[in-house]
CSV table of C-alpha atoms in Angstrom, one decimal:
chain,number,residue,atom,x,y,z
A,1,UNK,CA,23.2,-13.9,-32.8
A,2,UNK,CA,20.7,-12.8,-35.4
A,3,UNK,CA,16.9,-12.5,-35.0
A,4,UNK,CA,14.8,-14.5,-37.4
A,5,UNK,CA,11.0,-14.5,-37.9
A,6,UNK,CA,8.6,-16.9,-39.4
A,7,UNK,CA,5.0,-16.3,-40.3
A,8,UNK,CA,2.6,-19.1,-39.6
A,9,UNK,CA,-1.1,-19.1,-40.4
A,10,UNK,CA,-2.2,-17.4,-37.2
A,11,UNK,CA,1.1,-16.5,-35.5
A,12,UNK,CA,4.5,-14.8,-36.0
A,13,UNK,CA,7.4,-16.5,-34.3
A,14,UNK,CA,10.8,-15.0,-33.5
A,15,UNK,CA,13.9,-16.9,-32.7
A,16,UNK,CA,17.6,-16.1,-32.2
A,17,UNK,CA,20.3,-18.1,-34.0
A,18,UNK,CA,23.8,-17.8,-35.5
A,19,UNK,CA,22.3,-18.9,-38.9
A,20,UNK,CA,18.9,-19.3,-40.5
A,21,UNK,CA,16.8,-21.9,-38.7
A,22,UNK,CA,15.6,-23.2,-42.1
A,23,UNK,CA,12.9,-22.8,-44.7
A,24,UNK,CA,10.4,-19.9,-44.1
A,25,UNK,CA,12.6,-18.0,-41.7
A,26,UNK,CA,13.8,-14.5,-42.6
A,27,UNK,CA,16.3,-12.3,-40.8
A,28,UNK,CA,14.9,-9.3,-38.9
A,29,UNK,CA,17.0,-6.3,-37.8
A,30,UNK,CA,15.7,-6.1,-34.2
A,31,UNK,CA,12.9,-6.8,-31.8
A,32,UNK,CA,11.2,-3.5,-32.5
A,33,UNK,CA,10.9,-4.5,-36.1
A,34,UNK,CA,9.5,-7.9,-35.3
A,35,UNK,CA,6.9,-6.4,-33.1
A,36,UNK,CA,5.9,-3.9,-35.8
A,37,UNK,CA,5.7,-6.7,-38.3
A,38,UNK,CA,3.4,-8.8,-36.1
A,39,UNK,CA,1.1,-5.8,-35.5
A,40,UNK,CA,1.0,-4.9,-39.2
A,41,UNK,CA,0.0,-8.5,-40.0
A,42,UNK,CA,-2.5,-8.6,-37.1
A,43,UNK,CA,-0.8,-11.7,-35.7
A,44,UNK,CA,0.3,-12.5,-32.1
A,45,UNK,CA,4.0,-12.6,-31.7
A,46,UNK,CA,5.7,-15.5,-29.9
A,47,UNK,CA,9.3,-15.3,-28.7
A,48,UNK,CA,11.1,-18.6,-28.6
A,49,UNK,CA,13.4,-19.3,-25.7
A,50,UNK,CA,16.5,-17.1,-25.3
A,51,UNK,CA,17.8,-13.8,-24.0
A,52,UNK,CA,16.9,-10.9,-26.2
A,53,UNK,CA,19.1,-7.8,-25.8
A,54,UNK,CA,17.3,-4.7,-27.0
A,55,UNK,CA,17.0,-1.0,-26.7
A,56,UNK,CA,13.6,0.7,-26.0
A,57,UNK,CA,10.5,-0.7,-27.7
A,58,UNK,CA,7.6,1.5,-28.6
A,59,UNK,CA,4.1,0.4,-29.4
A,60,UNK,CA,2.1,3.4,-30.6
A,61,UNK,CA,-0.4,4.4,-33.3
A,62,UNK,CA,2.3,5.4,-35.7
A,63,UNK,CA,3.8,2.0,-35.9
A,64,UNK,CA,2.5,-1.5,-36.8
A,65,UNK,CA,-0.4,-0.1,-38.6
A,66,UNK,CA,-1.7,1.2,-35.3
A,67,UNK,CA,-2.9,-2.3,-34.4
A,68,UNK,CA,-3.0,-4.0,-31.1
A,69,UNK,CA,-0.1,-6.2,-29.9
A,70,UNK,CA,-0.2,-9.7,-28.3
A,71,UNK,CA,3.3,-10.6,-27.2
A,72,UNK,CA,3.9,-13.8,-25.4
A,73,UNK,CA,6.4,-16.6,-24.5
A,74,UNK,CA,6.3,-19.9,-22.6
A,75,UNK,CA,6.7,-18.6,-19.1
A,76,UNK,CA,10.2,-18.5,-17.8
A,77,UNK,CA,11.9,-19.3,-21.1
A,78,UNK,CA,12.4,-15.8,-22.5
A,79,UNK,CA,14.3,-12.7,-21.1
A,80,UNK,CA,14.0,-9.3,-22.8
A,81,UNK,CA,16.9,-7.3,-21.4
A,82,UNK,CA,17.5,-3.5,-21.7
A,83,UNK,CA,20.9,-2.9,-23.4
A,84,UNK,CA,21.6,0.7,-22.4
A,85,UNK,CA,20.1,3.7,-20.6
A,86,UNK,CA,16.7,4.6,-22.0
A,87,UNK,CA,13.3,6.2,-21.2
A,88,UNK,CA,11.8,2.7,-20.8
A,89,UNK,CA,12.1,-0.9,-22.0
A,90,UNK,CA,8.6,-1.3,-23.4
A,91,UNK,CA,6.1,1.6,-23.8
A,92,UNK,CA,2.5,1.1,-25.0
A,93,UNK,CA,1.2,4.5,-26.0
A,94,UNK,CA,-2.5,4.9,-26.8
A,95,UNK,CA,-3.0,1.4,-28.3
A,96,UNK,CA,-5.9,-0.6,-26.9
A,97,UNK,CA,-6.2,-4.3,-26.1
A,98,UNK,CA,-2.5,-5.0,-25.7
A,99,UNK,CA,-1.6,-8.3,-24.1
A,100,UNK,CA,1.9,-9.1,-22.8
A,101,UNK,CA,2.4,-12.4,-20.9
A,102,UNK,CA,5.0,-14.9,-19.9
A,103,UNK,CA,8.2,-12.8,-20.4
A,104,UNK,CA,11.0,-11.9,-18.1
A,105,UNK,CA,11.8,-8.1,-18.5
A,106,UNK,CA,15.3,-7.3,-17.2
A,107,UNK,CA,16.3,-3.7,-16.8
A,108,UNK,CA,19.9,-4.8,-16.0
A,109,UNK,CA,20.1,-1.7,-13.6
A,110,UNK,CA,20.3,0.6,-16.6
A,111,UNK,CA,19.3,4.2,-16.0
A,112,UNK,CA,15.6,4.8,-16.8
A,113,UNK,CA,15.4,8.4,-17.8
A,114,UNK,CA,11.8,8.8,-19.0
A,115,UNK,CA,9.8,11.9,-18.0
A,116,UNK,CA,7.1,11.9,-15.4
A,117,UNK,CA,6.8,8.5,-13.5
A,118,UNK,CA,9.6,6.6,-15.2
A,119,UNK,CA,9.2,2.9,-15.5
A,120,UNK,CA,10.7,-0.1,-17.2
A,121,UNK,CA,7.2,-1.2,-18.6
A,122,UNK,CA,4.8,1.7,-19.4
A,123,UNK,CA,1.1,1.8,-20.3
A,124,UNK,CA,0.3,5.4,-21.3
A,125,UNK,CA,-2.7,7.3,-22.5
A,126,UNK,CA,-6.5,7.2,-22.4
A,127,UNK,CA,-6.7,5.0,-25.5
A,128,UNK,CA,-4.6,2.4,-23.8
A,129,UNK,CA,-7.6,0.4,-22.6
A,130,UNK,CA,-8.1,-3.2,-21.5
A,131,UNK,CA,-4.4,-3.9,-21.5
A,132,UNK,CA,-3.3,-7.1,-19.8
A,133,UNK,CA,0.2,-7.6,-18.4
A,134,UNK,CA,0.4,-11.0,-16.8
A,135,UNK,CA,2.7,-13.9,-15.8
A,136,UNK,CA,5.8,-11.8,-16.4
A,137,UNK,CA,8.9,-11.2,-14.3
A,138,UNK,CA,10.1,-7.6,-14.0
A,139,UNK,CA,13.4,-7.0,-12.3
A,140,UNK,CA,16.4,-4.6,-12.0
A,141,UNK,CA,14.6,-1.4,-12.8
A,142,UNK,CA,16.3,1.7,-11.4
A,143,UNK,CA,12.9,3.4,-11.5
A,144,UNK,CA,9.5,1.7,-11.3
A,145,UNK,CA,8.8,-1.8,-12.6
A,146,UNK,CA,5.4,-1.3,-14.2
A,147,UNK,CA,3.7,2.1,-14.8
A,148,UNK,CA,0.2,3.0,-15.9
A,149,UNK,CA,-0.3,6.7,-16.6
A,150,UNK,CA,-2.6,9.3,-18.2
A,151,UNK,CA,-5.9,7.4,-17.9
A,152,UNK,CA,-4.7,4.0,-19.0
A,153,UNK,CA,-7.0,1.2,-18.0
A,154,UNK,CA,-6.2,-2.5,-17.6
A,155,UNK,CA,-5.0,-5.4,-15.5
A,156,UNK,CA,-1.6,-6.1,-14.0
A,157,UNK,CA,-1.8,-9.6,-12.6
A,158,UNK,CA,0.2,-12.8,-11.7
A,159,UNK,CA,3.6,-11.1,-12.2
A,160,UNK,CA,6.8,-11.3,-10.1
A,161,UNK,CA,8.5,-7.9,-9.6
A,162,UNK,CA,11.7,-7.5,-7.7
A,163,UNK,CA,14.8,-5.3,-7.3
A,164,UNK,CA,13.1,-2.1,-8.5
A,165,UNK,CA,12.7,1.4,-7.1
A,166,UNK,CA,8.9,1.0,-6.9
A,167,UNK,CA,7.1,-2.1,-8.0
A,168,UNK,CA,3.9,-0.9,-9.6
A,169,UNK,CA,2.8,2.7,-10.1
A,170,UNK,CA,-0.6,3.7,-11.4
A,171,UNK,CA,-1.4,7.5,-11.6
A,172,UNK,CA,-4.6,8.9,-13.0
A,173,UNK,CA,-5.4,5.4,-14.3
A,174,UNK,CA,-7.8,2.7,-13.3
A,175,UNK,CA,-6.0,-0.6,-12.9
A,176,UNK,CA,-6.7,-4.0,-11.4
A,177,UNK,CA,-3.5,-5.0,-9.6
A,178,UNK,CA,-4.0,-8.6,-8.6
A,179,UNK,CA,-2.0,-11.6,-7.4
A,180,UNK,CA,1.4,-10.2,-8.0
A,181,UNK,CA,4.5,-11.0,-5.9
A,182,UNK,CA,6.7,-8.0,-5.2
A,183,UNK,CA,9.9,-8.1,-3.3
A,184,UNK,CA,13.1,-6.1,-2.5
A,185,UNK,CA,12.0,-2.6,-3.5
A,186,UNK,CA,13.8,0.6,-2.7
A,187,UNK,CA,10.9,3.0,-2.0
A,188,UNK,CA,7.3,1.6,-2.3
A,189,UNK,CA,5.6,-1.6,-3.4
A,190,UNK,CA,2.3,-0.6,-5.1
A,191,UNK,CA,1.2,3.0,-5.7
A,192,UNK,CA,-2.2,4.2,-6.9
A,193,UNK,CA,-2.2,8.0,-7.2
A,194,UNK,CA,-4.3,10.7,-8.7
A,195,UNK,CA,-3.3,14.3,-9.6
A,196,UNK,CA,-6.4,15.6,-7.8
A,197,UNK,CA,-8.7,14.2,-5.1
A,198,UNK,CA,-11.4,12.2,-6.8
A,199,UNK,CA,-12.8,8.9,-7.8
A,200,UNK,CA,-10.7,6.1,-9.2
A,201,UNK,CA,-12.0,2.6,-8.6
A,202,UNK,CA,-8.8,0.7,-8.9
A,203,UNK,CA,-8.5,-2.7,-7.1
A,204,UNK,CA,-5.4,-3.9,-5.3
A,205,UNK,CA,-6.0,-7.5,-4.3
A,206,UNK,CA,-4.2,-10.7,-3.5
A,207,UNK,CA,-0.7,-9.3,-3.8
A,208,UNK,CA,2.3,-10.2,-1.7
A,209,UNK,CA,4.7,-7.4,-0.9
A,210,UNK,CA,7.9,-8.2,0.9
A,211,UNK,CA,10.9,-6.0,1.9
A,212,UNK,CA,10.3,-2.4,1.1
A,213,UNK,CA,13.0,0.1,2.0
A,214,UNK,CA,12.7,3.9,2.1
A,215,UNK,CA,15.9,4.7,0.2
A,216,UNK,CA,14.7,8.1,-0.8
A,217,UNK,CA,14.1,9.1,2.8
A,218,UNK,CA,11.1,11.2,3.8
A,219,UNK,CA,8.6,10.9,6.6
A,220,UNK,CA,6.3,8.4,5.0
A,221,UNK,CA,6.3,9.2,1.3
A,222,UNK,CA,8.5,6.1,0.8
A,223,UNK,CA,8.8,2.8,2.6
A,224,UNK,CA,5.2,1.6,2.2
A,225,UNK,CA,3.8,-1.7,0.9
A,226,UNK,CA,0.7,-0.2,-0.7
A,227,UNK,CA,0.3,3.6,-1.0
A,228,UNK,CA,-2.9,5.3,-2.3
A,229,UNK,CA,-2.8,9.1,-2.7
A,230,UNK,CA,-5.8,11.2,-3.7
A,231,UNK,CA,-7.4,8.2,-5.6
A,232,UNK,CA,-10.9,7.5,-4.3
A,233,UNK,CA,-13.0,4.3,-4.2
A,234,UNK,CA,-9.9,2.0,-4.2
A,235,UNK,CA,-10.4,-1.5,-2.8
A,236,UNK,CA,-7.4,-3.0,-1.1
A,237,UNK,CA,-8.1,-6.6,-0.1
A,238,UNK,CA,-6.5,-9.9,0.8
A,239,UNK,CA,-2.9,-8.7,0.4
A,240,UNK,CA,0.1,-10.0,2.4
A,241,UNK,CA,2.5,-7.2,3.3
A,242,UNK,CA,5.7,-7.9,5.2
A,243,UNK,CA,8.8,-6.1,6.3
A,244,UNK,CA,8.2,-2.4,5.4
A,245,UNK,CA,10.2,0.5,6.7
A,246,UNK,CA,7.0,2.6,7.1
A,247,UNK,CA,3.5,1.3,6.5
A,248,UNK,CA,2.0,-1.8,5.1
A,249,UNK,CA,-1.0,0.1,3.7
A,250,UNK,CA,-1.2,3.9,3.6
A,251,UNK,CA,-4.1,6.0,2.3
A,252,UNK,CA,-3.6,9.8,1.9
A,253,UNK,CA,-6.6,11.9,1.0
A,254,UNK,CA,-8.2,8.8,-0.6
A,255,UNK,CA,-12.0,8.9,-0.2
A,256,UNK,CA,-14.2,5.9,0.3
A,257,UNK,CA,-11.3,3.4,0.4
A,258,UNK,CA,-11.9,-0.2,1.5
A,259,UNK,CA,-8.9,-1.8,3.3
A,260,UNK,CA,-10.2,-5.3,4.1
A,261,UNK,CA,-8.9,-8.7,5.0
A,262,UNK,CA,-5.2,-7.9,4.6
A,263,UNK,CA,-2.3,-9.6,6.5
A,264,UNK,CA,0.4,-7.2,7.7
A,265,UNK,CA,3.6,-8.2,9.5
A,266,UNK,CA,6.7,-6.4,10.7
A,267,UNK,CA,6.1,-2.7,9.9
A,268,UNK,CA,8.5,-0.2,11.5
A,269,UNK,CA,5.9,2.6,11.7
A,270,UNK,CA,2.0,2.4,11.4
A,271,UNK,CA,0.7,-0.8,9.8
A,272,UNK,CA,-2.4,0.8,8.3
A,273,UNK,CA,-2.3,4.6,8.1
A,274,UNK,CA,-5.4,6.5,7.0
A,275,UNK,CA,-4.7,10.3,6.9
A,276,UNK,CA,-5.4,13.7,5.4
A,277,UNK,CA,-2.0,15.3,5.7
A,278,UNK,CA,-2.6,18.6,3.8
A,279,UNK,CA,-5.2,21.3,3.9
A,280,UNK,CA,-7.8,20.7,1.2
A,281,UNK,CA,-6.8,17.1,0.8
A,282,UNK,CA,-9.4,15.4,2.9
A,283,UNK,CA,-10.2,11.8,3.3
A,284,UNK,CA,-13.9,11.0,3.8
A,285,UNK,CA,-15.4,7.5,4.2
A,286,UNK,CA,-13.2,4.6,4.8
A,287,UNK,CA,-13.7,0.9,5.8
A,288,UNK,CA,-10.8,-0.7,7.6
A,289,UNK,CA,-12.0,-4.2,8.5
A,290,UNK,CA,-10.9,-7.8,8.9
A,291,UNK,CA,-7.2,-7.1,8.8
A,292,UNK,CA,-4.6,-9.0,10.7
A,293,UNK,CA,-1.7,-6.9,12.0
A,294,UNK,CA,1.3,-8.5,13.8
A,295,UNK,CA,4.4,-6.5,14.9
A,296,UNK,CA,4.4,-2.8,14.1
A,297,UNK,CA,5.1,0.6,15.7
A,298,UNK,CA,1.3,1.4,15.7
A,299,UNK,CA,-1.5,-0.7,14.5
A,300,UNK,CA,-4.2,1.4,12.7
A,301,UNK,CA,-4.3,5.2,12.7
A,302,UNK,CA,-7.0,7.4,11.3
A,303,UNK,CA,-5.4,10.8,11.6
A,304,UNK,CA,-5.9,14.5,11.0
A,305,UNK,CA,-8.8,16.7,12.0
A,306,UNK,CA,-8.3,19.9,10.0
A,307,UNK,CA,-6.0,21.4,12.6
A,308,UNK,CA,-2.4,22.8,12.1
A,309,UNK,CA,-2.7,23.0,8.3
A,310,UNK,CA,-3.9,19.4,8.0
A,311,UNK,CA,-6.9,18.0,6.1
A,312,UNK,CA,-9.8,16.1,7.7
A,313,UNK,CA,-10.1,12.3,7.8
A,314,UNK,CA,-13.6,11.3,8.8
A,315,UNK,CA,-16.5,9.0,8.3
A,316,UNK,CA,-14.4,5.9,8.9
A,317,UNK,CA,-15.2,2.5,10.4
A,318,UNK,CA,-12.4,0.4,12.0
A,319,UNK,CA,-13.9,-3.0,12.7
A,320,UNK,CA,-13.1,-6.7,13.2
A,321,UNK,CA,-9.3,-6.3,13.0
A,322,UNK,CA,-6.9,-8.5,14.9
A,323,UNK,CA,-3.9,-6.6,16.2
A,324,UNK,CA,-0.9,-7.9,18.3
A,325,UNK,CA,2.7,-7.1,19.2
A,326,UNK,CA,2.7,-3.3,18.9
A,327,UNK,CA,5.9,-1.7,20.1
A,328,UNK,CA,7.8,1.6,20.3
A,329,UNK,CA,10.1,1.9,17.3
A,330,UNK,CA,12.6,4.6,16.4
A,331,UNK,CA,12.0,6.2,13.0
A,332,UNK,CA,14.9,8.2,11.5
A,333,UNK,CA,14.0,11.4,9.6
A,334,UNK,CA,15.9,13.2,6.8
A,335,UNK,CA,16.9,16.1,9.1
A,336,UNK,CA,18.8,13.7,11.3
A,337,UNK,CA,16.1,13.7,14.0
A,338,UNK,CA,14.4,10.5,15.3
A,339,UNK,CA,10.7,10.0,15.9
A,340,UNK,CA,9.4,7.3,18.3
A,341,UNK,CA,6.2,5.4,17.6
A,342,UNK,CA,3.7,5.3,20.4
A,343,UNK,CA,2.9,1.6,20.5
A,344,UNK,CA,-0.9,2.0,20.3
A,345,UNK,CA,-3.2,-0.6,18.7
A,346,UNK,CA,-5.8,1.8,17.1
A,347,UNK,CA,-5.9,5.6,17.2
A,348,UNK,CA,-8.6,7.8,15.7
A,349,UNK,CA,-9.5,11.5,15.9
A,350,UNK,CA,-12.8,12.5,14.1
A,351,UNK,CA,-16.1,10.9,13.2
A,352,UNK,CA,-14.9,7.3,13.4
A,353,UNK,CA,-16.3,4.1,14.9
A,354,UNK,CA,-14.0,1.5,16.4
A,355,UNK,CA,-15.8,-1.7,16.9
A,356,UNK,CA,-15.4,-5.5,17.4
A,357,UNK,CA,-11.6,-5.4,17.2
A,358,UNK,CA,-9.3,-7.8,19.1
A,359,UNK,CA,-6.1,-6.1,20.4
A,360,UNK,CA,-3.3,-7.8,22.4
A,361,UNK,CA,0.2,-7.0,23.6
A,362,UNK,CA,0.7,-3.3,23.0
A,363,UNK,CA,3.2,-1.2,24.9
A,364,UNK,CA,0.9,1.8,24.7
A,365,UNK,CA,-2.9,2.2,24.8
A,366,UNK,CA,-4.8,-0.5,22.9
A,367,UNK,CA,-7.3,2.1,21.6
A,368,UNK,CA,-6.7,5.9,21.6
A,369,UNK,CA,-9.7,8.1,21.1
A,370,UNK,CA,-8.6,11.6,20.1
A,371,UNK,CA,-5.3,13.5,20.4
A,372,UNK,CA,-5.7,16.5,22.6
A,373,UNK,CA,-8.0,19.0,20.8
A,374,UNK,CA,-8.4,16.6,17.8
A,375,UNK,CA,-11.3,14.5,19.3
A,376,UNK,CA,-14.8,14.7,18.0
A,377,UNK,CA,-17.7,12.2,17.5
A,378,UNK,CA,-15.8,8.9,18.3
A,379,UNK,CA,-17.2,5.6,19.4
A,380,UNK,CA,-15.4,2.5,20.8
A,381,UNK,CA,-17.8,-0.4,21.2
A,382,UNK,CA,-17.6,-4.2,21.5
A,383,UNK,CA,-13.8,-4.4,21.5
A,384,UNK,CA,-11.8,-7.2,23.2
A,385,UNK,CA,-8.5,-6.0,24.7
A,386,UNK,CA,-5.9,-8.3,26.3
A,387,UNK,CA,-2.6,-7.7,28.0
A,388,UNK,CA,-2.2,-4.0,27.1
A,389,UNK,CA,-1.0,-1.7,29.9
A,390,UNK,CA,-3.6,0.9,29.0
A,391,UNK,CA,-6.9,-0.3,27.5
A,392,UNK,CA,-9.0,2.6,26.1
A,393,UNK,CA,-7.6,6.1,26.4
A,394,UNK,CA,-9.6,9.2,25.5
A,395,UNK,CA,-9.0,13.0,25.3
A,396,UNK,CA,-10.6,15.4,27.7
A,397,UNK,CA,-9.2,18.5,26.0
A,398,UNK,CA,-11.6,21.5,26.1
A,399,UNK,CA,-12.2,21.1,22.4
A,400,UNK,CA,-13.0,17.3,22.6
A,401,UNK,CA,-16.6,16.3,22.2
A,402,UNK,CA,-18.9,13.3,21.9
A,403,UNK,CA,-16.8,10.3,22.8
A,404,UNK,CA,-18.7,7.0,23.6
A,405,UNK,CA,-17.1,4.0,25.2
A,406,UNK,CA,-19.4,1.0,25.6
A,407,UNK,CA,-19.6,-2.8,25.8
A,408,UNK,CA,-15.8,-3.4,25.7
A,409,UNK,CA,-13.8,-6.0,27.6
A,410,UNK,CA,-10.4,-5.0,28.9
A,411,UNK,CA,-8.3,-7.7,30.6
A,412,UNK,CA,-4.7,-7.6,31.8
A,413,UNK,CA,-4.3,-3.8,32.0
A,414,UNK,CA,-1.9,-2.1,34.4
A,415,UNK,CA,-3.8,-1.3,37.6
A,416,UNK,CA,-2.3,1.4,39.7
A,417,UNK,CA,-5.3,2.0,42.0
A,418,UNK,CA,-3.6,0.6,45.0
A,419,UNK,CA,-0.1,2.0,44.3
A,420,UNK,CA,0.9,4.8,46.7
A,421,UNK,CA,3.3,6.6,44.4
A,422,UNK,CA,2.4,5.5,40.9
A,423,UNK,CA,5.0,5.9,38.2
A,424,UNK,CA,3.0,4.4,35.4
A,425,UNK,CA,2.1,7.0,32.8
A,426,UNK,CA,0.7,4.2,30.6
A,427,UNK,CA,-1.9,2.4,32.7
A,428,UNK,CA,-5.5,1.9,33.4
A,429,UNK,CA,-8.6,0.3,31.7
A,430,UNK,CA,-10.6,3.3,30.5
A,431,UNK,CA,-8.8,6.6,31.3
A,432,UNK,CA,-8.1,10.0,29.8
A,433,UNK,CA,-4.7,10.8,28.4
A,434,UNK,CA,-2.8,13.6,26.7
A,435,UNK,CA,0.0,14.1,24.2
A,436,UNK,CA,2.9,16.2,25.5
A,437,UNK,CA,4.7,16.5,22.2
A,438,UNK,CA,6.7,13.3,22.5
A,439,UNK,CA,4.6,10.7,24.3
A,440,UNK,CA,1.1,9.9,25.5
A,441,UNK,CA,0.6,10.0,29.3
A,442,UNK,CA,-2.4,9.2,31.5
A,443,UNK,CA,-3.8,12.4,32.9
A,444,UNK,CA,-3.6,13.3,36.6
A,445,UNK,CA,-6.1,14.9,38.9
A,446,UNK,CA,-3.9,17.0,41.1
A,447,UNK,CA,-1.0,14.7,41.9
A,448,UNK,CA,-3.0,11.5,41.5
A,449,UNK,CA,-4.0,9.6,38.3
A,450,UNK,CA,-7.4,10.5,36.9
A,451,UNK,CA,-10.5,8.3,37.3
A,452,UNK,CA,-10.5,4.8,35.7
A,453,UNK,CA,-14.0,4.1,34.2
A,454,UNK,CA,-13.2,0.5,33.4
A,455,UNK,CA,-16.2,-0.8,35.4
A,456,UNK,CA,-18.3,2.3,35.8
A,457,UNK,CA,-22.0,2.2,35.3
A,458,UNK,CA,-23.4,4.5,32.6
A,459,UNK,CA,-22.0,7.9,33.3
A,460,UNK,CA,-20.8,11.1,31.6
A,461,UNK,CA,-17.8,13.1,32.3
A,462,UNK,CA,-16.8,16.0,30.0
A,463,UNK,CA,-16.8,14.7,26.5
A,464,UNK,CA,-17.1,11.1,27.6
A,465,UNK,CA,-20.1,8.9,27.9
A,466,UNK,CA,-19.1,5.5,29.3
A,467,UNK,CA,-20.8,2.3,30.5
A,468,UNK,CA,-21.4,-1.4,30.2
A,469,UNK,CA,-17.7,-2.3,30.0
A,470,UNK,CA,-15.8,-5.0,31.9
A,471,UNK,CA,-12.3,-4.5,33.1
A,472,UNK,CA,-10.0,-7.0,34.9
A,473,UNK,CA,-6.4,-6.2,35.6
């Protein structure tokens, strides 16, 4: 098959045929040349139906007169397939206003050997502004499906991405990632990263992410639906994330993130994980609100308080979330060990408000306030808890301070007040607990379980101020 092009008044058209399609058509050596010709003539390029086998395609300032590119096809009729190992299939390098839509890009499981964050489709460089990549299918990339790097700015929307290492990866780039469907991914769904902690402003909204493995192993670096690292001011909203080996949504050292109105189902580890896992990589200011979480090893975690070489995650609000079916799940680690999740609905450590959440059917505490000495300035108010063995658990460690529990309703907890020899380490409405290195257990006073403040009038005990709650076993 030979490529032929035809120039119309406002369009360049490319087709494949065994012979010339007729008057006005001229043979062209390859798809790269056709793209260069379209750019040089400042015309959009339409690919007519067919499968176009090609090597890597570069759109840069040294080709096509340095002009922009508009490349399109009738959706679902054109496949551009990578013919051999290459750094990428399509790379847009420092060219603004590029539009690509309606094309199936098939990596055919060829090796993608580009440097840095390798990807089948790449948008690269600070001059790559206002790009639009939409209504395309991207599949069979041994690396990432779509990459934006080095201060590229644009929109990745309404695409279908499947059978890739990672679906979409934006690093040091501001990207609107909207209404994409991603499935069957080896390591992560959508990544928004920055090289250093700072502002970003990307939006991840309306996407569906389904089936994310953690083929590269690790303890949470892989296996996530949406992963934000160091990039601040990122809004993650109205996404559907299903079947992930680690988290649905994970924010690491990502300041002022908004995680709102997402639906998360069937996560092996923490559904929504807000953390500052390294010294100097803090997370300050986060809104986690309106999310629906069903079936996970832990619902929502706001973790790390500057201890043990960690950063500090603080100034967070966890509100109006609906959490159900939280279980203990075994998580295999690369060294051959296995970690067990703790089955808690919400757990926080520092400078965080937990308010107006509905939590049901956990195997651990519905809400955990602090972890041993990581417990400071925490509030749990106005939450409704149903059928959880332990309602609200708090730390009484000597380093714990300023924990307020007020105006919550706890119904269906495990009541051991009348049990002569209680063997229920996870029990009670509002009780203190501790982490022993492998599990959380209700504290004891001598040989008996500690005080349950489920129906206490306003009182203070150690770091705790409690009152105006209602508890019914």
